[in-house]
mmCIF file of C-alpha atoms in Angstrom:
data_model
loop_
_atom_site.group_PDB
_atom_site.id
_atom_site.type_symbol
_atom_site.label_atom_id
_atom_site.label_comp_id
_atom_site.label_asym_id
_atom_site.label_seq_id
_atom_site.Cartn_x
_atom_site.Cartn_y
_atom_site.Cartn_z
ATOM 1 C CA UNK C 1168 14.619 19.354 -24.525
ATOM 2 C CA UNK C 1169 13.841 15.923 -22.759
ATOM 3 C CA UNK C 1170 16.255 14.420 -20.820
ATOM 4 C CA UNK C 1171 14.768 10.884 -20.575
ATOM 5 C CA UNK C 1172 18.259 9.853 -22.256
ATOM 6 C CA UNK C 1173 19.291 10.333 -18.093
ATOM 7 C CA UNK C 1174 17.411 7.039 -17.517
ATOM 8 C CA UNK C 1175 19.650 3.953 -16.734
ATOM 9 C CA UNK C 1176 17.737 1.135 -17.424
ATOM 10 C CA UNK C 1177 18.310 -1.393 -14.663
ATOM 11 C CA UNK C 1178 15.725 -4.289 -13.955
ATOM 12 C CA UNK C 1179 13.177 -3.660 -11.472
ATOM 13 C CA UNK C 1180 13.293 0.109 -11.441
ATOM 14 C CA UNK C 1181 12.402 2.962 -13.284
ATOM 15 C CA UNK C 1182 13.968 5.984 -11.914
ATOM 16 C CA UNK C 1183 18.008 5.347 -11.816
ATOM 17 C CA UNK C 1184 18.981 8.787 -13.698
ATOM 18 C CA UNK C 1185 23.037 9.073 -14.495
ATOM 19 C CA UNK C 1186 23.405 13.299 -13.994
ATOM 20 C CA UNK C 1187 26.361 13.020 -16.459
ATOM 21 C CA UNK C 1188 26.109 15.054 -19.643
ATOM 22 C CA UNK C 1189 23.915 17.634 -18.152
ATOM 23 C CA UNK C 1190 25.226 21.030 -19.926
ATOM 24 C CA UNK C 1191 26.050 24.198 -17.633
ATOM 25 C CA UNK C 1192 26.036 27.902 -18.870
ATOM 26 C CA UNK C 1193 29.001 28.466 -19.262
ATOM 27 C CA UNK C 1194 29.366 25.578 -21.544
ATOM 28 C CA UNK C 1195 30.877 22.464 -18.926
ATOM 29 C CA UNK C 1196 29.076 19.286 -18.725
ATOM 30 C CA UNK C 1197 28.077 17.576 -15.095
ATOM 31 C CA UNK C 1198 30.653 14.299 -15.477
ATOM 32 C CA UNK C 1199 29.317 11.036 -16.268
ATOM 33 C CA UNK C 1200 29.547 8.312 -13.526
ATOM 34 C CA UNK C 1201 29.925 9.997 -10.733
ATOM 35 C CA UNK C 1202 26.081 11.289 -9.193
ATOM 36 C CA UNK C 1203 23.556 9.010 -9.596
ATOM 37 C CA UNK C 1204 19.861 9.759 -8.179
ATOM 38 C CA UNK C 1205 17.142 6.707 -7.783
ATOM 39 C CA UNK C 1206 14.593 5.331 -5.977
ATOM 40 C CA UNK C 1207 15.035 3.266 -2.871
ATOM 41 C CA UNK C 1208 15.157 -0.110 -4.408
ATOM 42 C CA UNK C 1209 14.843 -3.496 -1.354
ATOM 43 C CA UNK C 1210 15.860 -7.130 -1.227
ATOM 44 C CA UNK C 1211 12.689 -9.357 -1.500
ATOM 45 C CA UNK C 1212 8.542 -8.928 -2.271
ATOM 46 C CA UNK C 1213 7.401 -5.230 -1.620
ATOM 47 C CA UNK C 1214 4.307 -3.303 -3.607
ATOM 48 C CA UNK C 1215 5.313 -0.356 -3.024
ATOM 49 C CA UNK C 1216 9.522 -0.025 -3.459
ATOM 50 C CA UNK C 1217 11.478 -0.903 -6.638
ATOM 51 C CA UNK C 1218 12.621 -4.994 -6.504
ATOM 52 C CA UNK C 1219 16.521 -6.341 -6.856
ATOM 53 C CA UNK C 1220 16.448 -9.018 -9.386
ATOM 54 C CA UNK C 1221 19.402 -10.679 -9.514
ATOM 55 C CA UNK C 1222 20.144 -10.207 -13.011
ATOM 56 C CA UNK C 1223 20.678 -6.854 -12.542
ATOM 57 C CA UNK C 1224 23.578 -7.697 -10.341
ATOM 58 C CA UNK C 1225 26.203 -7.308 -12.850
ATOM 59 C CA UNK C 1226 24.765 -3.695 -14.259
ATOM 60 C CA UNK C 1227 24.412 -2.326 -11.094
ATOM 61 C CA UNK C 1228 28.242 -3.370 -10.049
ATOM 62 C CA UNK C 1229 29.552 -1.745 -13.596
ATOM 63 C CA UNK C 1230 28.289 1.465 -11.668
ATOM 64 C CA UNK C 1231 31.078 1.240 -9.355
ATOM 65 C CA UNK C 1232 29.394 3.033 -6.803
ATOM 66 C CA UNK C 1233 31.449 4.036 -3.507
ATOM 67 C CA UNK C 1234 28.509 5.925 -1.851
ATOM 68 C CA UNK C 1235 25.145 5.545 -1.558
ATOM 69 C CA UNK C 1236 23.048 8.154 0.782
ATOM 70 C CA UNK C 1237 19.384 7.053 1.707
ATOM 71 C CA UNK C 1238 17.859 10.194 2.785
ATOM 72 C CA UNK C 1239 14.760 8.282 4.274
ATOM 73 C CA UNK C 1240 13.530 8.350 7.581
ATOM 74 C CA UNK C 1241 14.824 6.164 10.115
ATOM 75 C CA UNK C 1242 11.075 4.260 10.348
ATOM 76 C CA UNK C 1243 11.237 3.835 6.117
ATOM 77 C CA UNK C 1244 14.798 2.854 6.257
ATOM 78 C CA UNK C 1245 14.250 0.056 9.274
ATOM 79 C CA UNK C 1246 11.513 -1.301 7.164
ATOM 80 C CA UNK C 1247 12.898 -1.424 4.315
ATOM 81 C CA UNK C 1248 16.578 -1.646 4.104
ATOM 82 C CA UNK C 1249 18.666 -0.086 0.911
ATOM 83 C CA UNK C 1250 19.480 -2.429 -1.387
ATOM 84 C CA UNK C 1251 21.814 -0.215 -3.546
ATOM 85 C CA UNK C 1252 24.174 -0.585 -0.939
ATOM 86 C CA UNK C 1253 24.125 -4.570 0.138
ATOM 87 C CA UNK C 1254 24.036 -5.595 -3.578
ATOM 88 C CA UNK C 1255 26.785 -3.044 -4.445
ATOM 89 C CA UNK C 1256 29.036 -3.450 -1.491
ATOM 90 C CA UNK C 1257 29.146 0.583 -1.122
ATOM 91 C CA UNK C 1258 29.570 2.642 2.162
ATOM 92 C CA UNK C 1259 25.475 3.282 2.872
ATOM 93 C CA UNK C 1260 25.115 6.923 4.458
ATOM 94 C CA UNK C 1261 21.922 7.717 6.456
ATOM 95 C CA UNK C 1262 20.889 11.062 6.629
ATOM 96 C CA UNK C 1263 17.089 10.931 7.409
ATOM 97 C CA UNK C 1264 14.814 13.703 6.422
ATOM 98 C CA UNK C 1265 11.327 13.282 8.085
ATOM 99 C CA UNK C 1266 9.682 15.179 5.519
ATOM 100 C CA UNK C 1267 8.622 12.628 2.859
ATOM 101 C CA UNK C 1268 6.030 12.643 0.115
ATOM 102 C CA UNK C 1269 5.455 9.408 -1.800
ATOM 103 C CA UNK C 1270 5.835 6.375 0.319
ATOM 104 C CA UNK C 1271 3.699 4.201 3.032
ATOM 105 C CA UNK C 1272 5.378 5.235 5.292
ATOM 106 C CA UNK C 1273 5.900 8.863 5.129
ATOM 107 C CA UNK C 1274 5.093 12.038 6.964
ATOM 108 C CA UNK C 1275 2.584 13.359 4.671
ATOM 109 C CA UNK C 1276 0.829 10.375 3.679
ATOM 110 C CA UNK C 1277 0.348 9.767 7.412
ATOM 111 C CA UNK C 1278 -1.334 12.817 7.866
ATOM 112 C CA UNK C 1279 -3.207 12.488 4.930
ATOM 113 C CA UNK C 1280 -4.692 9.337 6.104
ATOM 114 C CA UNK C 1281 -5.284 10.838 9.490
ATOM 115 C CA UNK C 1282 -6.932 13.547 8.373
ATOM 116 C CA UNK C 1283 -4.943 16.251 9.672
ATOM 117 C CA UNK C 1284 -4.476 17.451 5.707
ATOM 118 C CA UNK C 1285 -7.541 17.214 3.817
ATOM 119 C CA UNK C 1286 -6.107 17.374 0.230
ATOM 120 C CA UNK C 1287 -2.403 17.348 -1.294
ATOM 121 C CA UNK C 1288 -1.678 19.533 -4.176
ATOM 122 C CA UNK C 1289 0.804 21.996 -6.411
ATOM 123 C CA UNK C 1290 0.710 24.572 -3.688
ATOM 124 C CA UNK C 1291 0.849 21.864 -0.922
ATOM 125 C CA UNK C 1292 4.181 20.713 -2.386
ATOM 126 C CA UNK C 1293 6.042 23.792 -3.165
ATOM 127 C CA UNK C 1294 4.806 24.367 0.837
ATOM 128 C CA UNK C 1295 6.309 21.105 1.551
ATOM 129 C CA UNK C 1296 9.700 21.938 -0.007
ATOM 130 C CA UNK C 1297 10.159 25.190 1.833
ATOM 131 C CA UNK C 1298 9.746 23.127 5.081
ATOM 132 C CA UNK C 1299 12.054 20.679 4.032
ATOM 133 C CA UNK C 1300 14.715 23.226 3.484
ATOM 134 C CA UNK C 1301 13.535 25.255 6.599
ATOM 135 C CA UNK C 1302 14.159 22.214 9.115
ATOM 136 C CA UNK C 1303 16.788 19.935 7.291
ATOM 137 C CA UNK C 1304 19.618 22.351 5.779
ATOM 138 C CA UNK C 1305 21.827 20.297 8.396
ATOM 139 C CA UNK C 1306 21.351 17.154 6.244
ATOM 140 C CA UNK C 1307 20.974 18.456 3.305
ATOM 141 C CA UNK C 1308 24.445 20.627 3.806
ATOM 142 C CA UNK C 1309 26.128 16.997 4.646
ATOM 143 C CA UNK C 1310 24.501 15.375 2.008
ATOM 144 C CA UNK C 1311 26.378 17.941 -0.259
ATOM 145 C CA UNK C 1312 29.714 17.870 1.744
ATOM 146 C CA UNK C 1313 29.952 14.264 0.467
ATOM 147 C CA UNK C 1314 30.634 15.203 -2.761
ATOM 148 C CA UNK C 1315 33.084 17.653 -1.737
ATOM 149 C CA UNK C 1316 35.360 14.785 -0.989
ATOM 150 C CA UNK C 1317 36.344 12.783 -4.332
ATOM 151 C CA UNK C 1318 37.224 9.259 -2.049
ATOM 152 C CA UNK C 1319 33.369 9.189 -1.972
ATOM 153 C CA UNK C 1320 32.648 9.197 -6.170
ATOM 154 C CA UNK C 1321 30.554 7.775 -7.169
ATOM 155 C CA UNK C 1322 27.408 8.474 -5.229
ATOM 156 C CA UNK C 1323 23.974 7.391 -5.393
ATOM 157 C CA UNK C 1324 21.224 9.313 -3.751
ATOM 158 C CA UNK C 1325 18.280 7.919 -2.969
ATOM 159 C CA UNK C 1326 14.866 8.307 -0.900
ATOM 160 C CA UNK C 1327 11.559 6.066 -1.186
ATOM 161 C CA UNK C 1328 10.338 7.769 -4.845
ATOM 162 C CA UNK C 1329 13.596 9.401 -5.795
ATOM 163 C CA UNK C 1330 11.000 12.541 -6.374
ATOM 164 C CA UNK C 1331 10.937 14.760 -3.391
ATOM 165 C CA UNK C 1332 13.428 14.832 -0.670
ATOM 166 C CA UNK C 1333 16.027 13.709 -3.655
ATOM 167 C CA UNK C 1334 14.869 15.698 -6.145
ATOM 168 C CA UNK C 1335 15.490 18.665 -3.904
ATOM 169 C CA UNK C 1336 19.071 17.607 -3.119
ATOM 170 C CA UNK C 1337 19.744 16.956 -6.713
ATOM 171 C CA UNK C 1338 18.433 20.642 -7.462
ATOM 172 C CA UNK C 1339 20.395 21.774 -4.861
ATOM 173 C CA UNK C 1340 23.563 20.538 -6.582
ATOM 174 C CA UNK C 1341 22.301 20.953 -10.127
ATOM 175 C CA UNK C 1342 21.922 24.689 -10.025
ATOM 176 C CA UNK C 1343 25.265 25.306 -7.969
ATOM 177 C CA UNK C 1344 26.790 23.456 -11.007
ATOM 178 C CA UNK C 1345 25.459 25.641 -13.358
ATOM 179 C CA UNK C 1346 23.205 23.979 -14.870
ATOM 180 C CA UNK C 1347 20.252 26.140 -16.536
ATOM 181 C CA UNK C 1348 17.015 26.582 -14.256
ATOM 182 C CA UNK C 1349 14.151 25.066 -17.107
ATOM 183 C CA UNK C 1350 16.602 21.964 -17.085
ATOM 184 C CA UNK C 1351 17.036 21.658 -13.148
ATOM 185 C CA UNK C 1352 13.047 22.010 -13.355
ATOM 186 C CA UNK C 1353 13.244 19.080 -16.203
ATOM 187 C CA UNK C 1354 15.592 16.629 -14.091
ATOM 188 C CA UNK C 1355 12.820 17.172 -11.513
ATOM 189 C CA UNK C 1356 9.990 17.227 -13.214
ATOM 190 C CA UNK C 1357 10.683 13.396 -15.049
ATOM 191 C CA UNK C 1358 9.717 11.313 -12.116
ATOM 192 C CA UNK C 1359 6.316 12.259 -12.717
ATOM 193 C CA UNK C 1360 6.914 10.820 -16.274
ATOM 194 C CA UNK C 1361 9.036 7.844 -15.359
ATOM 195 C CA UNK C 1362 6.185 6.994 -12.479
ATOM 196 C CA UNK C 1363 3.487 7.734 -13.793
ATOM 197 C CA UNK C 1364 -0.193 6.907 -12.033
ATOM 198 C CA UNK C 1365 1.655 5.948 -8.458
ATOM 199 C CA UNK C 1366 -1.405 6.971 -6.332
ATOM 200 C CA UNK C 1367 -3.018 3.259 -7.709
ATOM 201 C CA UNK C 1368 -0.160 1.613 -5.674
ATOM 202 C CA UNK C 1369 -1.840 3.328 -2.914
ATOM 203 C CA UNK C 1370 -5.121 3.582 -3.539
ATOM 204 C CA UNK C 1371 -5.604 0.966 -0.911
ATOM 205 C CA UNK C 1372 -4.645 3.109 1.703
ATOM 206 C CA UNK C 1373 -7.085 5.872 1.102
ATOM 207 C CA UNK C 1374 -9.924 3.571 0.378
ATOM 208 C CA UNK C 1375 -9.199 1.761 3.689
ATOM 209 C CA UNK C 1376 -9.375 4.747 5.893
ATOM 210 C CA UNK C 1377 -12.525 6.156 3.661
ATOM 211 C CA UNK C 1378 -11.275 8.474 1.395
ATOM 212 C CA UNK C 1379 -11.029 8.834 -2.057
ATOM 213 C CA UNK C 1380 -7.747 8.783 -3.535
ATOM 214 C CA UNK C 1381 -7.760 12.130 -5.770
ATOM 215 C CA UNK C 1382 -7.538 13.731 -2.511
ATOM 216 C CA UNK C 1383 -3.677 12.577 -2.833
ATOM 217 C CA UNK C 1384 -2.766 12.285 -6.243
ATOM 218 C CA UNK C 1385 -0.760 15.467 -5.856
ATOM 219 C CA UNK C 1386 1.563 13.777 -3.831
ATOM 220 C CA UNK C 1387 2.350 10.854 -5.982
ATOM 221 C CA UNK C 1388 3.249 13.930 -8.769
ATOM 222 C CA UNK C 1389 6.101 15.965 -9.471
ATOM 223 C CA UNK C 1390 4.722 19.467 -10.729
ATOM 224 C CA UNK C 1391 7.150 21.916 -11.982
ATOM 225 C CA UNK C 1392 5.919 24.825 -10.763
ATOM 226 C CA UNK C 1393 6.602 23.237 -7.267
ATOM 227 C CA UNK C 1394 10.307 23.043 -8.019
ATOM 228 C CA UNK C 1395 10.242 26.384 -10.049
ATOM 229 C CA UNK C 1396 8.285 27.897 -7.146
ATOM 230 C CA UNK C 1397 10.861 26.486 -4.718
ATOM 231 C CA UNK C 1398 14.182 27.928 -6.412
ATOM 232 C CA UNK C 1399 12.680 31.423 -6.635
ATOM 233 C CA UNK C 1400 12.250 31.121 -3.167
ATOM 234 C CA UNK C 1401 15.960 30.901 -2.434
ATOM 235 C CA UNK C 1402 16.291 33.075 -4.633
ATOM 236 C CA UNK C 1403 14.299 35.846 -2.703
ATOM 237 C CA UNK C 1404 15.689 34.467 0.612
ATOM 238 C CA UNK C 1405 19.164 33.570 0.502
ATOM 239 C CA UNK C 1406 20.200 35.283 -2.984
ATOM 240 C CA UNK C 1407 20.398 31.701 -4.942
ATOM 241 C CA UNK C 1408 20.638 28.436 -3.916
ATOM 242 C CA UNK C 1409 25.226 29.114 -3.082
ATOM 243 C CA UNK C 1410 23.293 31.565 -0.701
ATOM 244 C CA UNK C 1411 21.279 28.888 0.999
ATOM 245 C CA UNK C 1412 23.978 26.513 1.397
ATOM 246 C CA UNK C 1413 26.754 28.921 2.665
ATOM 247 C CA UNK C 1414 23.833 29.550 5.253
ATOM 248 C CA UNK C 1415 21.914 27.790 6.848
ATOM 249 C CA UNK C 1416 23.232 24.342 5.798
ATOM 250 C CA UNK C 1417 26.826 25.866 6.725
ATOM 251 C CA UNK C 1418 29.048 25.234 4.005
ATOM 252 C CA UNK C 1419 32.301 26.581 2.808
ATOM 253 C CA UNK C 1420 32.742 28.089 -0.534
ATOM 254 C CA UNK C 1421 35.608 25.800 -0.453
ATOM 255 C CA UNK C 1422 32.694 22.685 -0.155
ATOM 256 C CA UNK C 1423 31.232 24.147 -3.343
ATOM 257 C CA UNK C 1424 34.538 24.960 -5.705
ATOM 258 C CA UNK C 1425 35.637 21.073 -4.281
ATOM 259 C CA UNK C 1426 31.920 19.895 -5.896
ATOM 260 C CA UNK C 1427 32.302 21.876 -9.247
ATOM 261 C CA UNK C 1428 35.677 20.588 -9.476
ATOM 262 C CA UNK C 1429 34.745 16.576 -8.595
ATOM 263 C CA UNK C 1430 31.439 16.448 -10.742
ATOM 264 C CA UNK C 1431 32.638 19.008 -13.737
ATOM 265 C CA UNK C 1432 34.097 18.595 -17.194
ATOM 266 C CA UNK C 1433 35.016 20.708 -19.373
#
């Protein structure tokens, strides 16, 4: 299946997925309206995040968003301020996760250009998840207590590509929804398609501090045998992803059957 129908297309981005319509196994559907996922989009001139244009201005209010959560780190956030939540006028919720792929200004790239890394692949990302998960299940348990709580529909999650630290979150909630594995893999796997040849944004970067950009590309991709690789790994660890987040990120199965309930139709 493809699920490029997901794609909301608002000027100046490219990665604004509705969730809604998403099928579960046992035959529900993830509501439309109410989770959104996206890159971080700014006010003004940048090379490197999704633009506002102001003629998007009316689109992006029909969305009546009430949350947005900008899961960048503090340094990418400062920077670059979210403009989902100035233009739309909804409550903007920080909840910074260091570990970032795609992006100037993030973790990996950093070390990357500092040579600490010497290459960025497949491997290198499914590694990159499990830390993620290892040293942020406090955030990423908030981030999913939000939608536990109805007054805060409709959300919008967002991080610098939409690809990594969000498309982790949104599997999170995907597969506690019920939504099949190969299409939780899918939903991940299209920012890859939707941003396609990113590293050439970049390439500056890597030419600058002499090397050559293929020794990146893999971050600027979204490989789903990362993701796959990554879910069989709660799997093995936790029992499942409801494992994980009654775990270490500390939820209630009360925060769970309040998310089915808020972002499920029948």
């Amino acid at each position: 299946m493809t699920l490029e129908h997901t794609r909301l297309a608002l000027p100046g981005t490219s990665n604004l997925r509705d969730l809604g319509g998403l099928r579960t196994v046992d035959g529900r559907s993830v509501s439309a309206g109410v989770l959104y996922r996206s890159e971080a989009m700014v006010i003004g001139d940048s090379d490197t995040y999704a633009v506002y244009r102001p003629e998007a201005r009316d689109a992006l209010g029909s969305l009546g968003l009430r949350t947005v959560v900008d899961l960048r780190a503090e340094r990418e956030s400062v920077r670059a301020p979210s403009a989902w939540a100035d233009v739309s006028g909804a409550n903007l919720v920080t909840l910074p996760i260091a570990e970032g792929g795609e992006g100037a200004d993030t973790n990996y790239m950093r070390m990357l250009l500092d040579g600490e890394i010497a290459r960025f692949d497949a491997d290198s990302m499914f590694e990159f998840y499990i830390r993620m998960l290892s040293r942020r299940s406090d955030v990423l348990g908030e981030a999913f207590r939000l939608l536990a709580d109805p007054s805060n529909l409709p959300v919008l999650v967002h991080c610098a590509a939409g690809k990594d630290r969000t498309g982790v979150f949104v599997a999170l909630v995907l597969s506690v929804l019920g939504v099949p594995r190969e299409v939780v893999v899918e939903d991940y796997a299209l920012t890859g398609i939707l941003r396609p040849n990113r590293i050439d944004t970049y390439a500056h970067l890597f030419h600058d501090a002499g090397l050559d950009p293929e020794v990146g590309r893999g971050l600027f991709e979204s490989p789903a045998e990362a993701m796959h690789s990554t879910l069989e790994h709660l799997d093995a660890e936790y029992g499942g992803v409801v494992g994980y987040l009654t775990g270490p990120c500390g939820l209630l199965d009360s925060d769970i059957d309040a998310v089915r309930e808020n972002l499920l139709v029948s």
